[in-house]
Amino acid sequence: MDNLWTENIRKVEPYVPGEQSKEKDIIKLNANENPYPPSPKVFEAVKNFDCAGLKLYPDADAGKFKEAIARFYHIKKENVFVGNGSDDVLALSFQTFFNSEKPIVFPDITYSFYPVWCELFKIPYKTCPLGGDFRINADDYKEENGGVVIPNPNAPTSLGEGKGFIEKLMEYNKDCVVIIDEAYVDFGGYSSVELTEKYENLLITCTFSKSRSLAGMRIGYAIGSEKLIASLEAVKNSYNSYTVNSIAMAAGTAAINDKEYFNKTVSKVIKTRERVKKELRKLGFEVLDSQTNFLMATHREKDMKEYFEYLKTQKVFIRYFNKPRINSYVRITIGTDKEMDIFLEKTKEYLGRF
Ligand code: PMP
């Protein structure tokens, strides 16, 4: 029998991220990381970082870093919040804004961390089924809600919604906070940052992990009205004042200031994505029209779990979700052209053999 004290331990089912294999020479297309290194300006910033300064706490307000982000978006520093990856920013936002007795709502197929935070923070929630085409219907979010959270583009579907959709969502949800998770937006989605001036209850969360190749640095941020950002700051300062470390701020500032490199690498990923999408379709796959750095694909004649497992034996890691509605799909992160050529070669090999 367990000891009585174990009864008081919080029992949760954690989020499971894409596998980080220790194997060498694998082609890693399973965690939506960027295949390109960060900007050379980041290398320089980290190399020249004054380590002696690490004896001091970082600037708790992350003032200079927030200013750099604000400059990029032509907004004010007071409209920016920074955290330790957008998971950290989202978790804090759930705690800060979702305190109603009414359930918060999000799509049934979406980022699987949302229900995990709801369980952890005891936030009631309900899900709205995506349409048969995997699109989100704004009319499903009309009822009174305790809050709304939607990734745009959505993950793992890769599909994005436009300005009209967001405006509708905001019209329906005037009495709660609406969070739009824009982790993948830079790869071709519509960004609602421009709408944060119009809607005081709209919060956008973003990350340096995808389009800025800094997943290992753990930097995320939120953009919203001064009121929302001040509330986030207050909760953060009741929990951990120094979320973003000094090296991360130096690297993040260098990355956001290098627009040219950002545009170049994002374009490369998009170009490769479009090529791979066409190739997969030629091979008989159905592939959704992605606005992200990954593809969601299925094949009518093949078992996607078997395909995923075959690729793994060939050292090509993609993602398979054993979940209702999406268990006949795989999610493929876009790698370099060379990596994707190997992926396509192994895919052809699989189709010929099974
Ligand atoms: N939102 C979505 C939709 C994601 O897929 C991810 C990446 N797993 C995140 C947020 C979090 O990214 P990060 O914590 O690296 O910023």
mmCIF file of N, CA and C in Angstrom, residues 41 52 68 71 89 121 166 172 198 223 327 342:
data_model
loop_
_atom_site.group_PDB
_atom_site.id
_atom_site.type_symbol
_atom_site.label_atom_id
_atom_site.label_comp_id
_atom_site.label_asym_id
_atom_site.label_seq_id
_atom_site.Cartn_x
_atom_site.Cartn_y
_atom_site.Cartn_z
ATOM 1 N N LYS A 41 24.506 36.765 -36.160
ATOM 2 C CA LYS A 41 24.534 37.825 -35.128
ATOM 3 C C LYS A 41 24.333 37.222 -33.734
ATOM 4 N N ALA A 52 31.319 37.599 -16.880
ATOM 5 C CA ALA A 52 31.486 38.151 -15.535
ATOM 6 C C ALA A 52 30.155 38.738 -15.048
ATOM 7 N N ALA A 68 13.561 45.827 -28.230
ATOM 8 C CA ALA A 68 13.944 45.286 -29.546
ATOM 9 C C ALA A 68 12.741 44.594 -30.199
ATOM 10 N N ARG A 71 10.261 47.244 -31.340
ATOM 11 C CA ARG A 71 10.727 47.920 -32.561
ATOM 12 C C ARG A 71 10.371 47.075 -33.789
ATOM 13 N N VAL A 89 5.106 31.361 -21.371
ATOM 14 C CA VAL A 89 4.216 32.525 -21.534
ATOM 15 C C VAL A 89 2.753 32.067 -21.553
ATOM 16 N N PHE A 121 -3.844 23.611 -13.606
ATOM 17 C CA PHE A 121 -4.314 24.829 -12.915
ATOM 18 C C PHE A 121 -5.793 24.754 -12.527
ATOM 19 N N ILE A 166 -10.595 36.035 -37.081
ATOM 20 C CA ILE A 166 -10.195 36.581 -35.770
ATOM 21 C C ILE A 166 -11.172 37.680 -35.336
ATOM 22 N N TYR A 172 -17.529 37.876 -30.881
ATOM 23 C CA TYR A 172 -18.286 36.915 -30.071
ATOM 24 C C TYR A 172 -17.786 36.858 -28.619
ATOM 25 N N LYS A 198 -6.925 47.292 -31.412
ATOM 26 C CA LYS A 198 -8.379 47.410 -31.493
ATOM 27 C C LYS A 198 -9.078 46.655 -30.361
ATOM 28 N N ILE A 223 2.148 39.634 -26.965
ATOM 29 C CA ILE A 223 1.850 41.006 -27.365
ATOM 30 C C ILE A 223 0.378 41.260 -27.071
ATOM 31 N N ASN A 327 -5.227 9.839 -36.200
ATOM 32 C CA ASN A 327 -4.341 8.666 -36.177
ATOM 33 C C ASN A 327 -4.077 8.063 -37.563
ATOM 34 N N ILE A 342 16.352 13.011 -48.572
ATOM 35 C CA ILE A 342 16.509 11.679 -47.964
ATOM 36 C C ILE A 342 15.147 11.180 -47.474
#
